[in-house]
Amino acid sequence: ALGMTQNVASAMSLLGKTVQGMTEDGQSVSGQVERVTFEDGAAKLHIGSDIVPLENVTEVAVSAEG
């Protein structure tokens, strides 16, 4: 259960951040995380119409506001 909590915290901290990663079908995407969902304990980051599993994230950037 501890791992799950860590996953939730990690995923939630990425909300609104710009991330780069791979979708489940191997497509490279980058963009702002608009929402986070959980399937079977695995966090999924929603970037536009794409879904990137948390473990597939390769880069995180703080989006420049303004």
Coordinates of C-alpha atoms in Angstrom, one line a residue:
A1 CA 0.0 0.0 0.0
L2 CA 2.9 2.3 0.6
G3 CA 4.0 2.1 -3.0
M4 CA 0.5 3.1 -4.1
T5 CA 0.6 6.2 -1.9
Q6 CA 3.9 7.2 -3.3
N7 CA 2.5 6.8 -6.8
V8 CA -0.5 9.0 -6.0
A9 CA 1.7 11.7 -4.5
S10 CA 4.1 11.6 -7.5
A11 CA 1.3 11.7 -10.0
M12 CA -0.5 14.5 -8.2
S13 CA 2.6 16.6 -8.1
L14 CA 2.8 16.5 -11.9
L15 CA -0.6 18.1 -12.4
G16 CA -0.1 21.3 -14.4
K17 CA 3.5 20.5 -15.2
T18 CA 4.8 19.9 -18.6
V19 CA 6.0 16.4 -19.1
Q20 CA 7.5 14.3 -21.8
G21 CA 7.0 10.5 -22.1
M22 CA 5.6 7.6 -24.1
T23 CA 2.0 6.4 -24.5
E24 CA 1.3 2.8 -24.0
D25 CA 1.5 2.2 -27.7
G26 CA 5.0 3.8 -27.8
Q27 CA 4.1 7.2 -29.2
S28 CA 6.3 10.1 -27.8
V29 CA 4.2 12.9 -26.4
S30 CA 4.8 16.1 -24.4
G31 CA 2.5 18.6 -22.9
Q32 CA 0.8 19.8 -19.8
V33 CA -0.7 17.2 -17.5
E34 CA -4.4 18.1 -17.3
R35 CA -5.6 15.3 -15.1
V36 CA -4.5 12.1 -13.4
T37 CA -6.4 8.9 -13.3
F38 CA -5.6 5.5 -11.6
E39 CA -6.2 2.1 -13.1
D40 CA -5.4 -0.9 -11.0
G41 CA -3.1 1.2 -8.8
A42 CA -1.2 2.6 -11.8
A43 CA -1.2 6.3 -12.4
K44 CA -2.1 7.6 -15.8
L45 CA -1.3 11.2 -16.8
H46 CA -3.7 12.8 -19.3
I47 CA -2.0 15.2 -21.8
G48 CA -4.5 16.5 -24.2
S49 CA -6.0 13.4 -25.8
D50 CA -3.0 11.3 -25.0
I51 CA -2.5 9.1 -21.9
V52 CA 1.0 8.5 -20.5
P53 CA 1.5 6.0 -17.7
L54 CA 3.5 7.5 -14.8
E55 CA 6.4 5.0 -15.3
N56 CA 6.8 6.1 -18.9
V57 CA 7.5 9.8 -18.1
T58 CA 11.0 10.7 -19.3
E59 CA 11.1 14.4 -18.5
V60 CA 9.3 16.9 -16.3
A61 CA 9.6 20.7 -16.7
V62 CA 8.0 23.5 -14.8
S63 CA 5.8 25.4 -17.2
A64 CA 6.6 29.1 -17.4
E65 CA 3.6 31.0 -16.3
G66 CA 2.9 34.4 -17.9

